[in-house]
């Protein structure tokens, strides 16, 4: 086996072990970030809907 393959396998095993050990912390961090991201998307969508449908039609010429 090539030394590069062994190096990558060791890195994958270490990453897997770290994910298993810190899975609860990763889950809490991701859930907080996901809530924040959904909150921002909701605010953007509300602003877009208000901007798109909330105002009257534009008039090209005032009479």
JSON list of N, CA and C in Angstrom, two decimals:
[
{"chain": "A", "resi": 1, "resn": "UNK", "atom": "N", "xyz": [0.84, -1.18, 0.00]},
{"chain": "A", "resi": 1, "resn": "UNK", "atom": "CA", "xyz": [0.00, 0.00, 0.00]},
{"chain": "A", "resi": 1, "resn": "UNK", "atom": "C", "xyz": [0.88, 1.24, 0.00]},
{"chain": "A", "resi": 2, "resn": "UNK", "atom": "N", "xyz": [0.43, 2.22, -0.69]},
{"chain": "A", "resi": 2, "resn": "UNK", "atom": "CA", "xyz": [1.16, 3.47, -0.78]},
{"chain": "A", "resi": 2, "resn": "UNK", "atom": "C", "xyz": [1.05, 4.23, 0.55]},
{"chain": "A", "resi": 3, "resn": "UNK", "atom": "N", "xyz": [2.09, 4.99, 0.91]},
{"chain": "A", "resi": 3, "resn": "UNK", "atom": "CA", "xyz": [2.08, 5.73, 2.17]},
{"chain": "A", "resi": 3, "resn": "UNK", "atom": "C", "xyz": [1.00, 6.80, 2.19]},
{"chain": "A", "resi": 4, "resn": "UNK", "atom": "N", "xyz": [0.68, 7.36, 1.04]},
{"chain": "A", "resi": 4, "resn": "UNK", "atom": "CA", "xyz": [-0.36, 8.38, 0.99]},
{"chain": "A", "resi": 4, "resn": "UNK", "atom": "C", "xyz": [-1.72, 7.79, 1.38]},
{"chain": "A", "resi": 5, "resn": "UNK", "atom": "N", "xyz": [-1.99, 6.56, 0.92]},
{"chain": "A", "resi": 5, "resn": "UNK", "atom": "CA", "xyz": [-3.25, 5.91, 1.26]},
{"chain": "A", "resi": 5, "resn": "UNK", "atom": "C", "xyz": [-3.34, 5.68, 2.77]},
{"chain": "A", "resi": 6, "resn": "UNK", "atom": "N", "xyz": [-2.27, 5.25, 3.38]},
{"chain": "A", "resi": 6, "resn": "UNK", "atom": "CA", "xyz": [-2.25, 5.02, 4.82]},
{"chain": "A", "resi": 6, "resn": "UNK", "atom": "C", "xyz": [-2.49, 6.34, 5.57]},
{"chain": "A", "resi": 7, "resn": "UNK", "atom": "N", "xyz": [-1.86, 7.40, 5.11]},
{"chain": "A", "resi": 7, "resn": "UNK", "atom": "CA", "xyz": [-2.03, 8.71, 5.71]},
{"chain": "A", "resi": 7, "resn": "UNK", "atom": "C", "xyz": [-3.49, 9.16, 5.66]},
{"chain": "A", "resi": 8, "resn": "UNK", "atom": "N", "xyz": [-4.13, 8.99, 4.50]},
{"chain": "A", "resi": 8, "resn": "UNK", "atom": "CA", "xyz": [-5.53, 9.40, 4.35]},
{"chain": "A", "resi": 8, "resn": "UNK", "atom": "C", "xyz": [-6.45, 8.52, 5.19]},
{"chain": "A", "resi": 9, "resn": "UNK", "atom": "N", "xyz": [-6.17, 7.24, 5.28]},
{"chain": "A", "resi": 9, "resn": "UNK", "atom": "CA", "xyz": [-6.99, 6.35, 6.10]},
{"chain": "A", "resi": 9, "resn": "UNK", "atom": "C", "xyz": [-6.89, 6.76, 7.58]},
{"chain": "A", "resi": 10, "resn": "UNK", "atom": "N", "xyz": [-5.68, 7.09, 8.03]},
{"chain": "A", "resi": 10, "resn": "UNK", "atom": "CA", "xyz": [-5.50, 7.53, 9.41]},
{"chain": "A", "resi": 10, "resn": "UNK", "atom": "C", "xyz": [-6.26, 8.84, 9.65]},
{"chain": "A", "resi": 11, "resn": "UNK", "atom": "N", "xyz": [-6.21, 9.76, 8.71]},
{"chain": "A", "resi": 11, "resn": "UNK", "atom": "CA", "xyz": [-6.96, 11.02, 8.86]},
{"chain": "A", "resi": 11, "resn": "UNK", "atom": "C", "xyz": [-8.46, 10.77, 8.93]},
{"chain": "A", "resi": 12, "resn": "UNK", "atom": "N", "xyz": [-8.96, 9.86, 8.11]},
{"chain": "A", "resi": 12, "resn": "UNK", "atom": "CA", "xyz": [-10.39, 9.55, 8.11]},
{"chain": "A", "resi": 12, "resn": "UNK", "atom": "C", "xyz": [-10.80, 8.92, 9.44]},
{"chain": "A", "resi": 13, "resn": "UNK", "atom": "N", "xyz": [-9.98, 8.02, 9.95]},
{"chain": "A", "resi": 13, "resn": "UNK", "atom": "CA", "xyz": [-10.28, 7.38, 11.24]},
{"chain": "A", "resi": 13, "resn": "UNK", "atom": "C", "xyz": [-10.27, 8.40, 12.37]},
{"chain": "A", "resi": 14, "resn": "UNK", "atom": "N", "xyz": [-9.29, 9.29, 12.37]},
{"chain": "A", "resi": 14, "resn": "UNK", "atom": "CA", "xyz": [-9.23, 10.33, 13.41]},
{"chain": "A", "resi": 14, "resn": "UNK", "atom": "C", "xyz": [-10.44, 11.25, 13.32]},
{"chain": "A", "resi": 15, "resn": "UNK", "atom": "N", "xyz": [-10.82, 11.65, 12.10]},
{"chain": "A", "resi": 15, "resn": "UNK", "atom": "CA", "xyz": [-11.99, 12.51, 11.93]},
{"chain": "A", "resi": 15, "resn": "UNK", "atom": "C", "xyz": [-13.26, 11.80, 12.41]},
{"chain": "A", "resi": 16, "resn": "UNK", "atom": "N", "xyz": [-13.39, 10.52, 12.09]},
{"chain": "A", "resi": 16, "resn": "UNK", "atom": "CA", "xyz": [-14.56, 9.76, 12.52]},
{"chain": "A", "resi": 16, "resn": "UNK", "atom": "C", "xyz": [-14.63, 9.67, 14.05]},
{"chain": "A", "resi": 17, "resn": "UNK", "atom": "N", "xyz": [-13.50, 9.40, 14.68]},
{"chain": "A", "resi": 17, "resn": "UNK", "atom": "CA", "xyz": [-13.46, 9.31, 16.15]},
{"chain": "A", "resi": 17, "resn": "UNK", "atom": "C", "xyz": [-13.81, 10.66, 16.78]},
{"chain": "A", "resi": 18, "resn": "UNK", "atom": "N", "xyz": [-13.28, 11.74, 16.24]},
{"chain": "A", "resi": 18, "resn": "UNK", "atom": "CA", "xyz": [-13.60, 13.07, 16.78]},
{"chain": "A", "resi": 18, "resn": "UNK", "atom": "C", "xyz": [-15.08, 13.40, 16.61]},
{"chain": "A", "resi": 19, "resn": "UNK", "atom": "N", "xyz": [-15.65, 13.02, 15.47]},
{"chain": "A", "resi": 19, "resn": "UNK", "atom": "CA", "xyz": [-17.08, 13.26, 15.25]},
{"chain": "A", "resi": 19, "resn": "UNK", "atom": "C", "xyz": [-17.91, 12.47, 16.24]},
{"chain": "A", "resi": 20, "resn": "UNK", "atom": "N", "xyz": [-17.52, 11.22, 16.50]},
{"chain": "A", "resi": 20, "resn": "UNK", "atom": "CA", "xyz": [-18.26, 10.41, 17.47]},
{"chain": "A", "resi": 20, "resn": "UNK", "atom": "C", "xyz": [-18.14, 11.00, 18.87]},
{"chain": "A", "resi": 21, "resn": "UNK", "atom": "N", "xyz": [-16.95, 11.43, 19.25]},
{"chain": "A", "resi": 21, "resn": "UNK", "atom": "CA", "xyz": [-16.74, 11.97, 20.60]},
{"chain": "A", "resi": 21, "resn": "UNK", "atom": "C", "xyz": [-17.50, 13.28, 20.79]},
{"chain": "A", "resi": 22, "resn": "UNK", "atom": "N", "xyz": [-17.45, 14.16, 19.81]},
{"chain": "A", "resi": 22, "resn": "UNK", "atom": "CA", "xyz": [-18.05, 15.49, 19.95]},
{"chain": "A", "resi": 22, "resn": "UNK", "atom": "C", "xyz": [-19.39, 15.61, 19.23]},
{"chain": "A", "resi": 23, "resn": "UNK", "atom": "N", "xyz": [-20.08, 14.50, 18.99]},
{"chain": "A", "resi": 23, "resn": "UNK", "atom": "CA", "xyz": [-21.32, 14.54, 18.22]},
{"chain": "A", "resi": 23, "resn": "UNK", "atom": "C", "xyz": [-22.40, 15.38, 18.91]},
{"chain": "A", "resi": 24, "resn": "UNK", "atom": "N", "xyz": [-22.48, 15.32, 20.23]},
{"chain": "A", "resi": 24, "resn": "UNK", "atom": "CA", "xyz": [-23.50, 16.10, 20.93]},
{"chain": "A", "resi": 24, "resn": "UNK", "atom": "C", "xyz": [-23.23, 17.60, 20.79]},
{"chain": "A", "resi": 25, "resn": "UNK", "atom": "N", "xyz": [-21.97, 17.99, 20.93]},
{"chain": "A", "resi": 25, "resn": "UNK", "atom": "CA", "xyz": [-21.62, 19.41, 20.78]},
{"chain": "A", "resi": 25, "resn": "UNK", "atom": "C", "xyz": [-21.83, 19.88, 19.34]},
{"chain": "A", "resi": 26, "resn": "UNK", "atom": "N", "xyz": [-21.49, 19.03, 18.38]},
{"chain": "A", "resi": 26, "resn": "UNK", "atom": "CA", "xyz": [-21.68, 19.38, 16.97]},
{"chain": "A", "resi": 26, "resn": "UNK", "atom": "C", "xyz": [-23.17, 19.55, 16.68]},
{"chain": "A", "resi": 27, "resn": "UNK", "atom": "N", "xyz": [-24.00, 18.65, 17.24]},
{"chain": "A", "resi": 27, "resn": "UNK", "atom": "CA", "xyz": [-25.44, 18.74, 17.03]},
{"chain": "A", "resi": 27, "resn": "UNK", "atom": "C", "xyz": [-26.00, 20.05, 17.60]},
{"chain": "A", "resi": 28, "resn": "UNK", "atom": "N", "xyz": [-25.58, 20.41, 18.82]},
{"chain": "A", "resi": 28, "resn": "UNK", "atom": "CA", "xyz": [-26.07, 21.65, 19.43]},
{"chain": "A", "resi": 28, "resn": "UNK", "atom": "C", "xyz": [-25.62, 22.87, 18.65]},
{"chain": "A", "resi": 29, "resn": "UNK", "atom": "N", "xyz": [-24.37, 22.89, 18.21]},
{"chain": "A", "resi": 29, "resn": "UNK", "atom": "CA", "xyz": [-23.86, 24.01, 17.43]},
{"chain": "A", "resi": 29, "resn": "UNK", "atom": "C", "xyz": [-24.62, 24.14, 16.12]},
{"chain": "A", "resi": 30, "resn": "UNK", "atom": "N", "xyz": [-24.82, 23.00, 15.44]},
{"chain": "A", "resi": 30, "resn": "UNK", "atom": "CA", "xyz": [-25.51, 23.03, 14.15]},
{"chain": "A", "resi": 30, "resn": "UNK", "atom": "C", "xyz": [-26.97, 23.42, 14.31]},
{"chain": "A", "resi": 31, "resn": "UNK", "atom": "N", "xyz": [-27.62, 22.96, 15.37]},
{"chain": "A", "resi": 31, "resn": "UNK", "atom": "CA", "xyz": [-29.02, 23.33, 15.56]},
{"chain": "A", "resi": 31, "resn": "UNK", "atom": "C", "xyz": [-29.15, 24.82, 15.85]},
{"chain": "A", "resi": 32, "resn": "UNK", "atom": "N", "xyz": [-28.21, 25.39, 16.60]},
{"chain": "A", "resi": 32, "resn": "UNK", "atom": "CA", "xyz": [-28.25, 26.84, 16.84]},
{"chain": "A", "resi": 32, "resn": "UNK", "atom": "C", "xyz": [-28.01, 27.61, 15.55]},
{"chain": "A", "resi": 33, "resn": "UNK", "atom": "N", "xyz": [-27.06, 27.18, 14.75]},
{"chain": "A", "resi": 33, "resn": "UNK", "atom": "CA", "xyz": [-26.79, 27.87, 13.48]},
{"chain": "A", "resi": 33, "resn": "UNK", "atom": "C", "xyz": [-27.94, 27.70, 12.51]},
{"chain": "A", "resi": 34, "resn": "UNK", "atom": "N", "xyz": [-28.57, 26.51, 12.51]},
{"chain": "A", "resi": 34, "resn": "UNK", "atom": "CA", "xyz": [-29.69, 26.27, 11.62]},
{"chain": "A", "resi": 34, "resn": "UNK", "atom": "C", "xyz": [-30.87, 27.15, 12.00]},
{"chain": "A", "resi": 35, "resn": "UNK", "atom": "N", "xyz": [-31.14, 27.30, 13.30]},
{"chain": "A", "resi": 35, "resn": "UNK", "atom": "CA", "xyz": [-32.22, 28.18, 13.75]},
{"chain": "A", "resi": 35, "resn": "UNK", "atom": "C", "xyz": [-31.95, 29.62, 13.33]},
{"chain": "A", "resi": 36, "resn": "UNK", "atom": "N", "xyz": [-30.71, 30.07, 13.50]},
{"chain": "A", "resi": 36, "resn": "UNK", "atom": "CA", "xyz": [-30.35, 31.44, 13.12]},
{"chain": "A", "resi": 36, "resn": "UNK", "atom": "C", "xyz": [-30.50, 31.64, 11.61]},
{"chain": "A", "resi": 37, "resn": "UNK", "atom": "N", "xyz": [-30.08, 30.65, 10.81]},
{"chain": "A", "resi": 37, "resn": "UNK", "atom": "CA", "xyz": [-30.20, 30.75, 9.36]},
{"chain": "A", "resi": 37, "resn": "UNK", "atom": "C", "xyz": [-31.66, 30.76, 8.93]},
{"chain": "A", "resi": 38, "resn": "UNK", "atom": "N", "xyz": [-32.48, 29.92, 9.53]},
{"chain": "A", "resi": 38, "resn": "UNK", "atom": "CA", "xyz": [-33.91, 29.92, 9.20]},
{"chain": "A", "resi": 38, "resn": "UNK", "atom": "C", "xyz": [-34.57, 31.23, 9.60]},
{"chain": "A", "resi": 39, "resn": "UNK", "atom": "N", "xyz": [-34.13, 31.82, 10.71]},
{"chain": "A", "resi": 39, "resn": "UNK", "atom": "CA", "xyz": [-34.64, 33.11, 11.13]},
{"chain": "A", "resi": 39, "resn": "UNK", "atom": "C", "xyz": [-34.31, 34.19, 10.10]},
{"chain": "A", "resi": 40, "resn": "UNK", "atom": "N", "xyz": [-33.08, 34.20, 9.60]},
{"chain": "A", "resi": 40, "resn": "UNK", "atom": "CA", "xyz": [-32.70, 35.19, 8.59]},
{"chain": "A", "resi": 40, "resn": "UNK", "atom": "C", "xyz": [-33.46, 34.98, 7.29]},
{"chain": "A", "resi": 41, "resn": "UNK", "atom": "N", "xyz": [-33.65, 33.73, 6.88]},
{"chain": "A", "resi": 41, "resn": "UNK", "atom": "CA", "xyz": [-34.41, 33.44, 5.66]},
{"chain": "A", "resi": 41, "resn": "UNK", "atom": "C", "xyz": [-35.85, 33.89, 5.82]},
{"chain": "A", "resi": 42, "resn": "UNK", "atom": "N", "xyz": [-36.43, 33.68, 7.00]},
{"chain": "A", "resi": 42, "resn": "UNK", "atom": "CA", "xyz": [-37.80, 34.12, 7.24]},
{"chain": "A", "resi": 42, "resn": "UNK", "atom": "C", "xyz": [-37.93, 35.64, 7.16]},
{"chain": "A", "resi": 43, "resn": "UNK", "atom": "N", "xyz": [-36.98, 36.35, 7.73]},
{"chain": "A", "resi": 43, "resn": "UNK", "atom": "CA", "xyz": [-37.00, 37.82, 7.66]},
{"chain": "A", "resi": 43, "resn": "UNK", "atom": "C", "xyz": [-36.84, 38.29, 6.22]},
{"chain": "A", "resi": 44, "resn": "UNK", "atom": "N", "xyz": [-35.93, 37.66, 5.46]},
{"chain": "A", "resi": 44, "resn": "UNK", "atom": "CA", "xyz": [-35.75, 38.04, 4.07]},
{"chain": "A", "resi": 44, "resn": "UNK", "atom": "C", "xyz": [-37.01, 37.77, 3.26]},
{"chain": "A", "resi": 45, "resn": "UNK", "atom": "N", "xyz": [-37.64, 36.62, 3.48]},
{"chain": "A", "resi": 45, "resn": "UNK", "atom": "CA", "xyz": [-38.85, 36.27, 2.74]},
{"chain": "A", "resi": 45, "resn": "UNK", "atom": "C", "xyz": [-39.98, 37.23, 3.07]},
{"chain": "A", "resi": 46, "resn": "UNK", "atom": "N", "xyz": [-40.11, 37.61, 4.33]},
{"chain": "A", "resi": 46, "resn": "UNK", "atom": "CA", "xyz": [-41.16, 38.56, 4.71]},
{"chain": "A", "resi": 46, "resn": "UNK", "atom": "C", "xyz": [-40.92, 39.91, 4.06]},
{"chain": "A", "resi": 47, "resn": "UNK", "atom": "N", "xyz": [-39.69, 40.37, 4.05]},
{"chain": "A", "resi": 47, "resn": "UNK", "atom": "CA", "xyz": [-39.37, 41.64, 3.39]},
{"chain": "A", "resi": 47, "resn": "UNK", "atom": "C", "xyz": [-39.61, 41.59, 1.90]},
{"chain": "A", "resi": 48, "resn": "UNK", "atom": "N", "xyz": [-39.29, 40.46, 1.29]},
{"chain": "A", "resi": 48, "resn": "UNK", "atom": "CA", "xyz": [-39.50, 40.32, -0.15]},
{"chain": "A", "resi": 48, "resn": "UNK", "atom": "C", "xyz": [-40.99, 40.34, -0.47]},
{"chain": "A", "resi": 49, "resn": "UNK", "atom": "N", "xyz": [-41.79, 39.62, 0.33]},
{"chain": "A", "resi": 49, "resn": "UNK", "atom": "CA", "xyz": [-43.24, 39.58, 0.09]},
{"chain": "A", "resi": 49, "resn": "UNK", "atom": "C", "xyz": [-43.84, 40.96, 0.29]},
{"chain": "A", "resi": 50, "resn": "UNK", "atom": "N", "xyz": [-43.43, 41.67, 1.33]},
{"chain": "A", "resi": 50, "resn": "UNK", "atom": "CA", "xyz": [-43.95, 43.02, 1.54]},
{"chain": "A", "resi": 50, "resn": "UNK", "atom": "C", "xyz": [-43.53, 43.95, 0.42]},
{"chain": "A", "resi": 51, "resn": "UNK", "atom": "N", "xyz": [-42.33, 43.84, -0.05]},
{"chain": "A", "resi": 51, "resn": "UNK", "atom": "CA", "xyz": [-41.87, 44.69, -1.14]},
{"chain": "A", "resi": 51, "resn": "UNK", "atom": "C", "xyz": [-42.52, 44.36, -2.46]},
{"chain": "A", "resi": 52, "resn": "UNK", "atom": "N", "xyz": [-42.79, 43.09, -2.67]},
{"chain": "A", "resi": 52, "resn": "UNK", "atom": "CA", "xyz": [-43.35, 42.66, -3.96]},
{"chain": "A", "resi": 52, "resn": "UNK", "atom": "C", "xyz": [-44.84, 42.94, -4.04]},
{"chain": "A", "resi": 53, "resn": "UNK", "atom": "N", "xyz": [-45.58, 42.62, -2.98]},
{"chain": "A", "resi": 53, "resn": "UNK", "atom": "CA", "xyz": [-47.03, 42.71, -3.04]},
{"chain": "A", "resi": 53, "resn": "UNK", "atom": "C", "xyz": [-47.62, 43.81, -2.16]},
{"chain": "A", "resi": 54, "resn": "UNK", "atom": "N", "xyz": [-46.84, 44.43, -1.33]},
{"chain": "A", "resi": 54, "resn": "UNK", "atom": "CA", "xyz": [-47.37, 45.40, -0.38]},
{"chain": "A", "resi": 54, "resn": "UNK", "atom": "C", "xyz": [-47.56, 46.79, -0.93]},
{"chain": "A", "resi": 55, "resn": "UNK", "atom": "N", "xyz": [-46.83, 47.13, -1.93]},
{"chain": "A", "resi": 55, "resn": "UNK", "atom": "CA", "xyz": [-46.95, 48.49, -2.46]},
{"chain": "A", "resi": 55, "resn": "UNK", "atom": "C", "xyz": [-47.92, 48.52, -3.63]},
{"chain": "A", "resi": 56, "resn": "UNK", "atom": "N", "xyz": [-48.39, 49.72, -3.95]},
{"chain": "A", "resi": 56, "resn": "UNK", "atom": "CA", "xyz": [-49.31, 49.86, -5.07]},
{"chain": "A", "resi": 56, "resn": "UNK", "atom": "C", "xyz": [-48.57, 49.81, -6.39]},
{"chain": "A", "resi": 57, "resn": "UNK", "atom": "N", "xyz": [-49.33, 49.86, -7.44]},
{"chain": "A", "resi": 57, "resn": "UNK", "atom": "CA", "xyz": [-48.70, 49.84, -8.77]},
{"chain": "A", "resi": 57, "resn": "UNK", "atom": "C", "xyz": [-47.96, 51.14, -9.02]},
{"chain": "A", "resi": 58, "resn": "UNK", "atom": "N", "xyz": [-46.90, 51.03, -9.74]},
{"chain": "A", "resi": 58, "resn": "UNK", "atom": "CA", "xyz": [-46.16, 52.24, -10.12]},
{"chain": "A", "resi": 58, "resn": "UNK", "atom": "C", "xyz": [-46.90, 52.94, -11.25]},
{"chain": "A", "resi": 59, "resn": "UNK", "atom": "N", "xyz": [-46.95, 54.22, -11.13]},
{"chain": "A", "resi": 59, "resn": "UNK", "atom": "CA", "xyz": [-47.61, 54.98, -12.19]},
{"chain": "A", "resi": 59, "resn": "UNK", "atom": "C", "xyz": [-46.53, 55.63, -13.03]},
{"chain": "A", "resi": 60, "resn": "UNK", "atom": "N", "xyz": [-46.63, 55.46, -14.32]},
{"chain": "A", "resi": 60, "resn": "UNK", "atom": "CA", "xyz": [-45.60, 56.00, -15.20]},
{"chain": "A", "resi": 60, "resn": "UNK", "atom": "C", "xyz": [-45.73, 57.51, -15.36]},
{"chain": "A", "resi": 61, "resn": "UNK", "atom": "N", "xyz": [-46.95, 58.00, -15.32]},
{"chain": "A", "resi": 61, "resn": "UNK", "atom": "CA", "xyz": [-47.13, 59.45, -15.48]},
{"chain": "A", "resi": 61, "resn": "UNK", "atom": "C", "xyz": [-48.19, 59.92, -14.49]},
{"chain": "A", "resi": 62, "resn": "UNK", "atom": "N", "xyz": [-47.85, 60.91, -13.72]},
{"chain": "A", "resi": 62, "resn": "UNK", "atom": "CA", "xyz": [-48.81, 61.50, -12.79]},
{"chain": "A", "resi": 62, "resn": "UNK", "atom": "C", "xyz": [-49.67, 62.49, -13.56]},
{"chain": "A", "resi": 63, "resn": "UNK", "atom": "N", "xyz": [-50.99, 62.46, -13.32]},
{"chain": "A", "resi": 63, "resn": "UNK", "atom": "CA", "xyz": [-51.88, 63.37, -14.03]},
{"chain": "A", "resi": 63, "resn": "UNK", "atom": "C", "xyz": [-52.46, 64.39, -13.12]}
]
